[in-house]
Tab-separated table of C-alpha atoms in Angstrom:
chain	number	residue	atom	x	y	z
A	3	UNK	CA	7.309	-10.991	22.980
A	4	UNK	CA	8.524	-7.963	24.636
A	5	UNK	CA	6.014	-5.428	26.545
A	6	UNK	CA	6.285	-2.217	25.559
A	7	UNK	CA	6.223	0.390	28.259
A	8	UNK	CA	5.969	4.371	28.657
A	9	UNK	CA	9.570	6.106	29.262
A	10	UNK	CA	10.751	7.054	32.919
A	11	UNK	CA	10.050	10.714	31.588
A	12	UNK	CA	6.435	9.627	30.318
A	13	UNK	CA	6.877	9.839	27.189
A	14	UNK	CA	6.861	7.141	24.049
A	15	UNK	CA	7.091	7.851	20.750
A	16	UNK	CA	5.752	6.143	17.848
A	17	UNK	CA	6.962	6.126	14.041
A	18	UNK	CA	4.333	5.436	10.983
A	19	UNK	CA	5.752	3.979	8.085
A	20	UNK	CA	3.023	4.159	5.259
A	21	UNK	CA	3.847	2.608	1.673
A	22	UNK	CA	6.883	1.356	1.629
A	23	UNK	CA	5.441	-0.352	-1.879
A	24	UNK	CA	9.155	-2.039	-3.340
A	25	UNK	CA	10.324	-5.322	-4.524
A	26	UNK	CA	13.156	-7.412	-3.377
A	27	UNK	CA	15.685	-4.552	-4.316
A	28	UNK	CA	14.474	-1.869	-1.730
A	29	UNK	CA	15.644	1.628	-3.103
A	30	UNK	CA	18.445	3.106	-1.484
A	31	UNK	CA	16.469	6.301	-0.984
A	32	UNK	CA	13.637	4.735	0.803
A	33	UNK	CA	16.433	2.892	3.322
A	34	UNK	CA	18.121	6.680	3.960
A	35	UNK	CA	14.779	8.071	4.605
A	36	UNK	CA	13.864	5.607	7.198
A	37	UNK	CA	17.305	5.870	8.742
A	38	UNK	CA	17.545	9.448	9.346
A	39	UNK	CA	13.879	9.353	10.597
A	40	UNK	CA	14.863	6.923	13.209
A	41	UNK	CA	18.090	8.870	13.976
A	42	UNK	CA	16.152	11.864	14.450
A	43	UNK	CA	13.328	10.729	16.550
A	44	UNK	CA	14.494	7.944	18.717
A	45	UNK	CA	11.166	5.993	18.324
A	46	UNK	CA	9.942	3.117	21.023
A	47	UNK	CA	7.969	1.458	18.354
A	48	UNK	CA	7.395	1.360	14.702
A	49	UNK	CA	4.274	0.328	12.717
A	50	UNK	CA	4.344	-0.505	9.496
A	51	UNK	CA	0.551	0.357	7.973
A	52	UNK	CA	0.673	-1.731	4.892
A	53	UNK	CA	1.873	-2.197	1.630
A	54	UNK	CA	5.517	-3.063	2.835
A	55	UNK	CA	5.486	-5.397	-0.778
A	56	UNK	CA	4.957	-4.215	-4.010
A	57	UNK	CA	2.992	-7.021	-4.833
A	58	UNK	CA	2.808	-6.393	-8.635
A	59	UNK	CA	6.297	-5.731	-9.099
A	60	UNK	CA	7.818	-8.230	-12.166
A	61	UNK	CA	9.967	-9.809	-9.543
A	62	UNK	CA	7.008	-11.148	-8.580
A	63	UNK	CA	5.337	-11.963	-11.848
A	64	UNK	CA	5.519	-15.895	-11.753
A	65	UNK	CA	3.400	-15.941	-8.471
A	66	UNK	CA	1.016	-13.028	-8.523
A	67	UNK	CA	-2.038	-12.670	-7.140
A	68	UNK	CA	-4.899	-10.085	-8.642
A	69	UNK	CA	-7.018	-11.753	-6.125
A	70	UNK	CA	-6.421	-14.178	-2.977
A	71	UNK	CA	-8.292	-17.557	-4.048
A	72	UNK	CA	-6.662	-17.326	-7.670
A	73	UNK	CA	-4.078	-19.576	-9.006
A	74	UNK	CA	-0.456	-18.102	-8.987
A	75	UNK	CA	0.726	-16.060	-11.980
A	76	UNK	CA	-2.410	-16.664	-14.019
A	77	UNK	CA	-3.699	-12.989	-13.910
A	78	UNK	CA	-0.913	-10.644	-14.284
A	79	UNK	CA	-1.665	-7.055	-14.497
A	80	UNK	CA	-0.708	-5.805	-18.003
A	81	UNK	CA	1.531	-3.171	-16.388
A	82	UNK	CA	3.275	-5.774	-14.805
A	83	UNK	CA	4.087	-7.489	-18.034
A	84	UNK	CA	5.460	-4.053	-19.796
A	85	UNK	CA	7.556	-3.271	-16.963
A	86	UNK	CA	9.085	-6.801	-16.871
A	87	UNK	CA	9.777	-6.352	-20.815
A	88	UNK	CA	11.796	-3.192	-20.104
A	89	UNK	CA	14.034	-4.660	-17.001
A	90	UNK	CA	14.606	-7.672	-18.721
A	91	UNK	CA	12.570	-10.006	-16.404
A	92	UNK	CA	11.318	-13.519	-18.063
A	93	UNK	CA	8.652	-15.795	-16.702
A	94	UNK	CA	9.336	-18.983	-15.409
A	95	UNK	CA	9.743	-21.195	-18.831
A	96	UNK	CA	7.115	-23.945	-17.350
A	97	UNK	CA	4.778	-21.241	-15.977
A	98	UNK	CA	2.583	-22.388	-18.972
A	99	UNK	CA	1.811	-25.375	-17.532
A	100	UNK	CA	1.159	-23.377	-13.750
A	101	UNK	CA	-1.663	-21.195	-15.687
A	102	UNK	CA	-3.767	-24.086	-16.930
A	103	UNK	CA	-2.235	-24.733	-20.425
A	104	UNK	CA	-0.974	-28.661	-19.806
A	105	UNK	CA	0.545	-30.569	-22.636
A	106	UNK	CA	-1.591	-33.242	-23.829
A	107	UNK	CA	0.440	-35.111	-26.414
A	108	UNK	CA	1.660	-38.329	-26.936
A	109	UNK	CA	4.851	-37.620	-28.831
A	110	UNK	CA	6.335	-35.500	-25.668
A	111	UNK	CA	6.485	-36.416	-21.885
A	112	UNK	CA	7.940	-34.493	-18.729
A	113	UNK	CA	11.324	-35.169	-17.632
A	114	UNK	CA	12.594	-34.465	-14.353
A	115	UNK	CA	9.613	-33.815	-12.331
A	116	UNK	CA	10.857	-32.601	-8.902
A	117	UNK	CA	14.116	-31.139	-9.804
A	118	UNK	CA	15.216	-28.143	-10.430
A	119	UNK	CA	14.640	-28.192	-14.105
A	120	UNK	CA	12.154	-30.283	-15.153
A	121	UNK	CA	11.576	-29.850	-19.155
A	122	UNK	CA	9.466	-31.289	-22.105
A	123	UNK	CA	10.780	-34.033	-24.369
A	124	UNK	CA	10.291	-36.093	-27.091
A	125	UNK	CA	9.123	-39.789	-26.090
A	126	UNK	CA	11.402	-41.269	-29.376
A	127	UNK	CA	9.105	-43.345	-30.216
A	128	UNK	CA	7.870	-44.528	-26.589
A	129	UNK	CA	4.632	-45.004	-25.996
A	130	UNK	CA	2.667	-42.892	-23.708
A	131	UNK	CA	-0.575	-42.415	-22.888
A	132	UNK	CA	-2.500	-38.934	-22.436
A	133	UNK	CA	-3.450	-40.082	-18.758
A	134	UNK	CA	-0.034	-40.447	-17.990
A	135	UNK	CA	0.971	-37.211	-19.429
A	136	UNK	CA	-1.734	-35.094	-17.385
A	137	UNK	CA	-0.677	-37.136	-14.386
A	138	UNK	CA	3.368	-35.731	-15.032
A	139	UNK	CA	1.908	-32.307	-16.143
A	140	UNK	CA	-0.071	-32.050	-12.726
A	141	UNK	CA	3.550	-33.203	-10.695
A	142	UNK	CA	5.237	-30.726	-12.516
A	143	UNK	CA	2.837	-28.014	-11.927
A	144	UNK	CA	3.239	-28.966	-8.359
A	145	UNK	CA	6.624	-28.880	-8.223
A	146	UNK	CA	6.948	-26.204	-10.090
A	147	UNK	CA	4.684	-24.009	-7.970
A	148	UNK	CA	6.426	-25.029	-4.743
A	149	UNK	CA	9.734	-24.273	-6.369
A	150	UNK	CA	8.441	-20.668	-7.255
A	151	UNK	CA	6.452	-19.771	-3.993
A	152	UNK	CA	10.012	-20.916	-2.296
A	153	UNK	CA	11.427	-18.271	-4.297
A	154	UNK	CA	9.288	-15.371	-3.551
A	155	UNK	CA	9.418	-16.233	0.157
A	156	UNK	CA	12.934	-15.134	-0.088
A	157	UNK	CA	12.440	-12.276	-2.278
A	158	UNK	CA	9.909	-11.075	0.800
A	159	UNK	CA	12.753	-11.808	2.928
A	160	UNK	CA	14.853	-9.989	1.187
A	161	UNK	CA	12.250	-7.089	1.143
A	162	UNK	CA	11.676	-7.312	4.612
A	163	UNK	CA	15.234	-7.272	5.852
A	164	UNK	CA	15.988	-4.328	3.640
A	165	UNK	CA	13.782	-2.077	5.251
A	166	UNK	CA	13.632	-3.547	8.430
A	167	UNK	CA	17.504	-2.917	8.597
A	168	UNK	CA	17.807	0.634	10.562
A	169	UNK	CA	15.298	-0.762	13.012
A	170	UNK	CA	17.007	-3.543	13.829
A	171	UNK	CA	20.262	-1.809	14.059
A	172	UNK	CA	18.750	0.365	16.524
A	173	UNK	CA	16.596	-2.392	18.218
A	174	UNK	CA	13.402	-0.468	17.724
A	175	UNK	CA	10.553	-2.938	17.923
A	176	UNK	CA	8.266	-2.735	14.978
A	177	UNK	CA	4.564	-4.313	14.159
A	178	UNK	CA	3.248	-4.268	10.857
A	179	UNK	CA	-0.681	-5.082	9.114
A	180	UNK	CA	-1.223	-5.409	5.626
A	181	UNK	CA	-2.529	-3.382	2.809
A	182	UNK	CA	-4.212	-4.481	-0.842
A	183	UNK	CA	-0.797	-4.954	-2.446
A	184	UNK	CA	1.001	-7.010	0.078
A	185	UNK	CA	-0.236	-10.370	-0.440
A	186	UNK	CA	-0.479	-9.738	-4.214
A	187	UNK	CA	3.345	-11.400	-4.444
A	188	UNK	CA	1.883	-14.621	-3.833
A	189	UNK	CA	2.619	-14.971	0.135
A	190	UNK	CA	-0.635	-14.155	2.082
A	191	UNK	CA	-0.502	-12.308	5.443
A	192	UNK	CA	-0.239	-15.289	7.710
A	193	UNK	CA	3.185	-16.311	5.623
A	194	UNK	CA	4.597	-12.483	5.861
A	195	UNK	CA	3.569	-12.860	9.844
A	196	UNK	CA	5.717	-15.400	9.968
A	197	UNK	CA	8.767	-14.065	8.255
A	198	UNK	CA	8.275	-10.940	10.138
A	199	UNK	CA	8.595	-12.968	13.319
A	200	UNK	CA	11.777	-14.249	12.039
A	201	UNK	CA	13.270	-10.704	13.194
A	202	UNK	CA	14.082	-9.636	16.510
A	203	UNK	CA	11.999	-6.859	17.781
A	204	UNK	CA	8.512	-7.754	16.121
A	205	UNK	CA	5.549	-7.471	18.010
A	206	UNK	CA	3.146	-8.708	15.414
A	207	UNK	CA	1.377	-12.111	17.969
A	208	UNK	CA	0.302	-15.319	16.854
A	209	UNK	CA	-3.101	-15.022	15.602
A	210	UNK	CA	-5.687	-16.527	17.698
A	211	UNK	CA	-2.971	-16.672	20.779
A	212	UNK	CA	-4.866	-14.429	22.774
A	213	UNK	CA	-7.853	-12.057	22.803
A	214	UNK	CA	-5.635	-9.086	21.951
A	215	UNK	CA	-4.587	-10.861	18.823
A	216	UNK	CA	-7.605	-11.924	16.412
A	217	UNK	CA	-6.064	-12.297	13.077
A	218	UNK	CA	-3.000	-11.624	11.068
A	219	UNK	CA	-2.521	-7.892	10.939
A	220	UNK	CA	-5.048	-7.286	14.183
A	221	UNK	CA	-4.148	-7.004	17.383
A	222	UNK	CA	-3.237	-4.519	20.131
A	223	UNK	CA	0.180	-3.620	21.949
A	224	UNK	CA	-0.533	-2.515	25.212
A	225	UNK	CA	1.683	0.044	26.406
A	226	UNK	CA	2.140	-0.050	29.927
A	227	UNK	CA	2.701	2.507	32.809
A	228	UNK	CA	6.228	3.970	33.364
A	229	UNK	CA	6.306	2.997	37.084
A	230	UNK	CA	6.262	-0.696	36.710
A	231	UNK	CA	3.215	-1.404	38.006
A	232	UNK	CA	1.858	-3.345	34.819
A	233	UNK	CA	-1.102	-1.036	34.536
A	234	UNK	CA	-1.833	-0.427	31.083
A	235	UNK	CA	-1.611	2.790	30.098
A	236	UNK	CA	-2.453	3.148	26.450
A	237	UNK	CA	-2.559	0.692	23.695
A	238	UNK	CA	-1.567	0.881	19.790
A	239	UNK	CA	-4.226	-0.982	17.341
A	240	UNK	CA	-3.431	-2.706	14.494
A	241	UNK	CA	-6.177	-3.353	11.810
A	242	UNK	CA	-6.345	-5.864	8.817
A	243	UNK	CA	-8.475	-2.794	6.866
A	244	UNK	CA	-8.686	-5.840	3.970
A	245	UNK	CA	-7.569	-5.805	0.292
A	246	UNK	CA	-10.327	-5.744	-2.894
A	247	UNK	CA	-14.182	-5.798	-2.561
A	248	UNK	CA	-15.427	-9.498	-2.215
A	249	UNK	CA	-16.740	-10.041	-5.813
A	250	UNK	CA	-16.299	-12.857	-8.223
A	251	UNK	CA	-13.737	-12.762	-10.667
A	252	UNK	CA	-14.279	-11.962	-14.532
A	253	UNK	CA	-11.850	-15.151	-15.334
A	254	UNK	CA	-9.780	-12.975	-17.736
A	255	UNK	CA	-5.797	-13.372	-17.827
A	256	UNK	CA	-4.745	-9.937	-18.804
A	257	UNK	CA	-6.910	-6.208	-19.629
A	258	UNK	CA	-7.487	-5.710	-23.399
A	259	UNK	CA	-7.246	-2.145	-25.153
A	260	UNK	CA	-11.502	-1.791	-24.946
A	261	UNK	CA	-11.271	-2.645	-21.022
A	262	UNK	CA	-8.629	0.179	-20.617
A	263	UNK	CA	-10.833	2.270	-22.543
A	264	UNK	CA	-13.614	1.853	-20.409
A	265	UNK	CA	-11.295	2.196	-17.319
A	266	UNK	CA	-9.983	5.659	-18.449
A	267	UNK	CA	-13.802	6.907	-19.037
A	268	UNK	CA	-14.977	5.551	-15.947
A	269	UNK	CA	-12.791	4.838	-13.342
A	270	UNK	CA	-15.429	4.728	-10.323
A	271	UNK	CA	-16.142	0.893	-12.489
A	272	UNK	CA	-12.694	0.204	-13.443
A	273	UNK	CA	-9.252	0.201	-12.310
A	274	UNK	CA	-5.854	-1.507	-13.124
A	275	UNK	CA	-5.950	-4.185	-10.948
A	276	UNK	CA	-9.177	-4.879	-12.056
A	277	UNK	CA	-10.513	-3.746	-8.989
A	278	UNK	CA	-14.333	-3.599	-8.127
A	279	UNK	CA	-13.611	-1.545	-5.058
A	280	UNK	CA	-11.276	-1.595	-1.956
A	281	UNK	CA	-12.052	-3.858	1.007
A	282	UNK	CA	-12.852	-3.190	4.709
A	283	UNK	CA	-12.114	-4.860	7.980
A	284	UNK	CA	-13.790	-8.004	8.378
A	285	UNK	CA	-17.302	-7.611	10.718
A	286	UNK	CA	-15.342	-9.943	13.158
A	287	UNK	CA	-12.300	-7.109	13.538
A	288	UNK	CA	-15.371	-4.358	13.800
A	289	UNK	CA	-16.413	-6.307	16.812
A	290	UNK	CA	-12.942	-7.058	18.043
A	291	UNK	CA	-12.321	-3.304	18.142
A	292	UNK	CA	-14.897	-3.264	21.387
A	293	UNK	CA	-14.078	-6.787	22.441
A	294	UNK	CA	-10.811	-5.908	23.187
A	295	UNK	CA	-11.270	-2.829	24.699
A	296	UNK	CA	-13.387	-4.998	27.403
A	297	UNK	CA	-10.200	-6.943	27.696
A	298	UNK	CA	-7.552	-4.084	28.590
A	299	UNK	CA	-10.349	-2.443	31.079
A	300	UNK	CA	-10.486	-6.161	32.722
A	301	UNK	CA	-6.571	-6.663	32.727
A	302	UNK	CA	-6.365	-3.241	34.262
A	303	UNK	CA	-8.897	-4.364	37.019
A	304	UNK	CA	-11.063	-1.336	36.604
A	305	UNK	CA	-13.345	-2.031	33.200
A	306	UNK	CA	-12.713	1.360	31.980
A	307	UNK	CA	-11.521	1.632	28.207
A	308	UNK	CA	-7.986	2.667	28.130
A	309	UNK	CA	-6.915	5.661	25.557
A	310	UNK	CA	-5.951	4.027	22.199
A	311	UNK	CA	-4.806	4.916	18.665
A	312	UNK	CA	-5.570	2.569	15.985
A	313	UNK	CA	-3.364	2.344	12.514
A	314	UNK	CA	-4.342	0.601	9.223
A	315	UNK	CA	-3.981	0.598	5.371
A	316	UNK	CA	-7.263	1.524	3.531
A	317	UNK	CA	-9.473	4.731	5.304
A	318	UNK	CA	-12.745	4.151	6.166
A	319	UNK	CA	-15.770	6.928	4.212
A	320	UNK	CA	-15.521	8.941	7.297
A	321	UNK	CA	-12.070	10.479	6.035
A	322	UNK	CA	-13.992	12.577	3.312
A	323	UNK	CA	-15.881	13.836	6.184
A	324	UNK	CA	-12.376	15.661	6.863
A	325	UNK	CA	-12.782	17.718	3.323
A	326	UNK	CA	-14.882	20.130	1.741
A	327	UNK	CA	-16.539	20.332	-1.443
A	328	UNK	CA	-15.856	23.140	-3.518
A	329	UNK	CA	-16.617	23.547	-7.549
A	330	UNK	CA	-14.947	21.855	-10.284
A	331	UNK	CA	-12.821	24.809	-11.152
A	332	UNK	CA	-11.085	25.166	-7.890
A	333	UNK	CA	-7.367	25.303	-8.010
A	334	UNK	CA	-5.495	22.086	-6.558
A	335	UNK	CA	-9.053	20.284	-5.895
A	336	UNK	CA	-9.347	16.615	-6.221
A	337	UNK	CA	-11.762	14.512	-7.772
A	338	UNK	CA	-13.589	11.900	-5.292
A	339	UNK	CA	-13.128	8.102	-6.145
A	340	UNK	CA	-15.986	5.813	-6.866
A	341	UNK	CA	-18.683	6.363	-4.469
A	342	UNK	CA	-17.600	9.986	-4.075
A	343	UNK	CA	-16.830	10.238	-8.248
A	344	UNK	CA	-18.262	13.596	-9.672
A	345	UNK	CA	-17.626	15.777	-6.581
A	346	UNK	CA	-14.381	17.698	-5.965
A	347	UNK	CA	-12.735	18.776	-2.751
A	348	UNK	CA	-10.116	20.379	-0.811
A	349	UNK	CA	-9.293	20.529	2.794
A	350	UNK	CA	-11.846	21.824	5.529
A	351	UNK	CA	-9.454	23.952	7.329
A	352	UNK	CA	-11.592	24.349	10.270
A	353	UNK	CA	-11.408	20.562	11.283
A	354	UNK	CA	-7.552	19.710	9.886
A	355	UNK	CA	-4.573	20.859	11.408
A	356	UNK	CA	-2.208	23.350	10.356
A	357	UNK	CA	0.644	21.460	8.085
A	358	UNK	CA	-2.208	19.030	6.478
A	359	UNK	CA	-2.132	18.044	2.775
A	360	UNK	CA	-4.369	16.918	0.627
A	361	UNK	CA	-2.728	15.196	-2.880
A	362	UNK	CA	-5.042	12.526	-4.169
A	363	UNK	CA	-8.925	11.489	-3.787
A	364	UNK	CA	-9.656	9.428	-0.444
A	365	UNK	CA	-9.491	5.534	-1.859
A	366	UNK	CA	-12.055	4.097	0.933
A	367	UNK	CA	-14.253	1.097	0.272
A	368	UNK	CA	-17.316	1.477	-1.638
A	369	UNK	CA	-19.305	0.650	1.232
A	370	UNK	CA	-19.206	1.914	5.337
A	371	UNK	CA	-18.900	-0.589	8.008
A	372	UNK	CA	-19.180	1.482	10.748
A	373	UNK	CA	-15.821	0.653	11.909
A	374	UNK	CA	-15.597	5.089	13.174
A	375	UNK	CA	-18.994	4.081	14.977
A	376	UNK	CA	-17.805	1.079	16.603
A	377	UNK	CA	-14.640	2.999	17.657
A	378	UNK	CA	-16.752	5.742	19.428
A	379	UNK	CA	-18.981	3.143	20.986
A	380	UNK	CA	-16.346	1.156	22.440
A	381	UNK	CA	-14.585	4.318	24.150
A	382	UNK	CA	-11.363	5.035	24.544
A	383	UNK	CA	-10.109	5.350	20.930
A	384	UNK	CA	-8.797	9.042	20.228
A	385	UNK	CA	-7.328	8.934	16.691
A	386	UNK	CA	-7.098	6.758	13.484
A	387	UNK	CA	-4.562	6.671	11.290
A	388	UNK	CA	-3.924	5.266	7.602
A	389	UNK	CA	-1.701	5.037	4.747
A	390	UNK	CA	-2.831	3.985	0.800
A	391	UNK	CA	-3.237	7.130	-0.391
A	392	UNK	CA	0.214	7.987	-1.262
A	393	UNK	CA	-0.256	11.872	-1.561
A	394	UNK	CA	-2.105	12.401	1.475
A	395	UNK	CA	-0.835	13.801	4.841
A	396	UNK	CA	-3.862	15.493	6.613
A	397	UNK	CA	-4.900	15.022	10.138
A	398	UNK	CA	-8.730	15.594	10.824
A	399	UNK	CA	-11.060	15.709	13.702
A	400	UNK	CA	-14.456	14.662	12.923
A	401	UNK	CA	-16.918	12.449	15.150
A	402	UNK	CA	-15.287	13.357	18.072
A	403	UNK	CA	-12.023	11.480	16.365
A	404	UNK	CA	-9.039	12.215	14.583
A	405	UNK	CA	-8.719	11.042	11.401
A	406	UNK	CA	-5.576	11.290	9.470
A	407	UNK	CA	-2.480	10.119	7.191
A	408	UNK	CA	0.952	9.109	6.776
A	409	UNK	CA	1.938	9.671	2.878
A	410	UNK	CA	4.604	6.991	1.298
A	411	UNK	CA	7.848	6.718	2.552
A	412	UNK	CA	9.251	4.832	-0.376
A	413	UNK	CA	10.290	5.769	-3.747
A	414	UNK	CA	9.703	3.166	-5.702
A	415	UNK	CA	5.900	3.963	-6.089
A	416	UNK	CA	3.935	6.636	-7.334
A	417	UNK	CA	3.572	9.665	-4.434
A	418	UNK	CA	4.132	13.451	-3.847
A	419	UNK	CA	7.243	15.278	-4.840
A	420	UNK	CA	10.540	13.848	-2.889
A	421	UNK	CA	10.567	16.822	-0.274
A	422	UNK	CA	6.750	15.753	0.945
A	423	UNK	CA	7.785	11.925	1.508
A	424	UNK	CA	7.828	11.049	4.728
A	425	UNK	CA	7.163	9.058	7.870
A	426	UNK	CA	4.682	10.387	10.692
A	427	UNK	CA	6.221	10.998	14.547
A	428	UNK	CA	3.856	10.600	17.269
A	429	UNK	CA	4.834	11.797	20.650
A	430	UNK	CA	2.363	10.211	23.648
A	431	UNK	CA	2.537	11.797	27.298
A	432	UNK	CA	1.408	9.042	30.140
A	433	UNK	CA	-0.770	11.423	31.940
A	434	UNK	CA	-2.901	12.379	28.946
A	435	UNK	CA	-2.101	10.320	25.419
A	436	UNK	CA	-4.990	11.849	24.277
A	437	UNK	CA	-3.339	15.277	23.909
A	438	UNK	CA	-0.402	13.730	21.750
A	439	UNK	CA	1.950	15.749	19.102
A	440	UNK	CA	2.599	14.382	15.579
A	441	UNK	CA	4.370	15.869	12.756
A	442	UNK	CA	5.729	14.462	9.448
A	443	UNK	CA	9.446	13.823	9.240
A	444	UNK	CA	9.822	14.632	5.462
A	445	UNK	CA	12.920	13.481	3.117
A	446	UNK	CA	13.058	17.385	2.686
A	447	UNK	CA	13.884	18.609	6.527
A	448	UNK	CA	16.290	14.893	6.970
A	449	UNK	CA	17.605	14.342	3.650
A	450	UNK	CA	17.387	17.397	0.915
A	451	UNK	CA	15.339	18.584	-1.357
A	452	UNK	CA	15.873	16.099	-4.038
A	453	UNK	CA	15.945	12.558	-4.466
A	454	UNK	CA	18.415	10.408	-6.427
A	455	UNK	CA	16.468	10.283	-9.122
A	456	UNK	CA	14.392	12.896	-9.492
A	457	UNK	CA	13.314	11.934	-13.179
A	458	UNK	CA	11.234	9.152	-11.491
A	459	UNK	CA	9.571	10.928	-9.113
A	460	UNK	CA	8.254	13.639	-11.269
A	461	UNK	CA	6.604	11.154	-13.234
A	462	UNK	CA	5.536	9.471	-10.068
A	463	UNK	CA	4.084	12.657	-8.957
A	464	UNK	CA	2.298	13.771	-12.209
A	465	UNK	CA	1.705	10.224	-13.579
A	466	UNK	CA	-1.957	9.771	-14.814
A	467	UNK	CA	-4.137	7.197	-15.407
A	468	UNK	CA	-7.691	7.895	-16.174
A	469	UNK	CA	-9.485	11.312	-16.970
A	470	UNK	CA	-9.956	12.022	-13.208
A	471	UNK	CA	-6.316	12.197	-12.900
A	472	UNK	CA	-5.972	14.091	-16.200
A	473	UNK	CA	-8.564	17.248	-14.327
A	474	UNK	CA	-6.434	17.142	-11.399
A	475	UNK	CA	-3.750	17.427	-12.875
A	476	UNK	CA	-4.850	20.643	-14.501
A	477	UNK	CA	-6.408	21.735	-11.573
A	478	UNK	CA	-2.896	22.357	-10.178
A	479	UNK	CA	-1.406	25.787	-10.912
A	480	UNK	CA	1.998	24.944	-11.759
A	481	UNK	CA	1.047	22.440	-14.453
A	482	UNK	CA	-2.040	24.456	-15.914
A	483	UNK	CA	0.637	27.535	-15.703
A	484	UNK	CA	3.333	25.227	-17.558
A	485	UNK	CA	0.252	24.018	-20.245
A	486	UNK	CA	-0.224	27.773	-20.661
A	487	UNK	CA	3.065	28.809	-21.177
A	488	UNK	CA	3.810	26.082	-23.445
A	489	UNK	CA	0.687	27.003	-25.702
A	490	UNK	CA	1.365	30.235	-26.010
A	491	UNK	CA	4.914	29.691	-27.401
A	492	UNK	CA	3.650	27.205	-29.679
A	493	UNK	CA	0.815	29.631	-30.823
A	494	UNK	CA	3.706	32.474	-31.329
A	495	UNK	CA	5.964	29.747	-33.241
A	496	UNK	CA	3.220	28.915	-35.689
A	497	UNK	CA	2.370	32.831	-35.831
A	498	UNK	CA	5.777	33.334	-36.740
A	499	UNK	CA	5.645	30.816	-39.363
A	500	UNK	CA	2.833	31.493	-41.016
A	501	UNK	CA	3.860	35.285	-41.381
A	502	UNK	CA	7.111	34.240	-42.619
A	503	UNK	CA	5.570	32.302	-45.333
A	504	UNK	CA	3.298	34.998	-46.204
A	505	UNK	CA	5.704	37.470	-46.301
A	506	UNK	CA	7.513	34.982	-49.038
A	507	UNK	CA	4.488	34.717	-51.372
A	508	UNK	CA	4.107	38.432	-51.429
A	509	UNK	CA	7.659	38.601	-52.372
A	510	UNK	CA	7.163	36.586	-55.098
């Protein structure tokens, strides 16, 4: 694996790409934005901060995992089923066998086990025992599951190949961590790590291969001094922030109308993915953040923590400290999520950098595992940047550390208007990495005001799935003004019609 080093002019540039969140056919606008950002910034490293894969995409319907540990394809989201029907994507004909509905009937048998086209056929009078048929069913389950997962692996490769194309063409090294949707395609982080390493320039190390590599998505990338001495001048840390809270499954295969009604009324306790809250970095990862600084100090020979920036997907609760609570009627305020529900917030301009944007609630875990405190205790860490919340792009300074976001750079998922979707650029100077400069490279700046499918982007910007979303939309002045205008026109039309009717009656 290659070494990273400051350039001869003492600079090092990093691009953060968050929430590409696409299926095997990555949208052209996403690739176009990535290509334009690379050409405009000439980065030395690209970091992918999770949810590269749209794990709930209908392309993965047969291997979808709502949670790790499930049997693939058994708990498919209702929205995925609906989207699959709209797009004409059908489930594998023998998926029912995989989900537990195994045939148990002496009049049928399974033919073609181990082939690409196993099928059920009548026994035509031949004697068949239930036990033998169940054995065949188990065999076909294994064969079909392996075949489906092989297909998903290739789809994941296709996705990676598409969005990594501009980086590979420009020969820019890249590193990836994981979010809460990547694994849902059915291929877990360790296998995705292997697939990433098939591409030249991948910086993801084998988990456990050194003290710098804890687990898939959690590792350190030292950046050496420009003089070739090998001294570590700073480090980029990637952290796997987990996916969902570790709670027991309810066993339901799909969501009912009643469940959705409960979600819409109280999204703090329900969500479209049956989530009981987001995950956090593992306790081992929290300890590693401290241990790795000691290891870097040992390698430098002085025992000192090196300047470091960390990247992960899900933000910790301290991100709310970059906000200021305001009354619910405040224009453009957003309502907090889950633990912070019932409170409305805007950016605290006293701690946030100019150009910061708050477009939605901070989707943090319900518990605080002390990650920010661990960063402060370890020393050296000056910033933590996340993705996850597609409409946010603020940078604030609280608890003696910078906490910031990159918004989505994808065009297949929800997010802000096209012109605000983008990629975050960092420029570090060897003499003082902590005094870094960062700015957004947006679609509006690099490409143009509109994407190739503004209708879809408009829907993704204004789509709401709960009552909190409705209230947040009504706090947007443009939305409320449009609704008031439409209401006024409607009332005027009704009044005109009523007046016409009254005049007609008067003439009679």
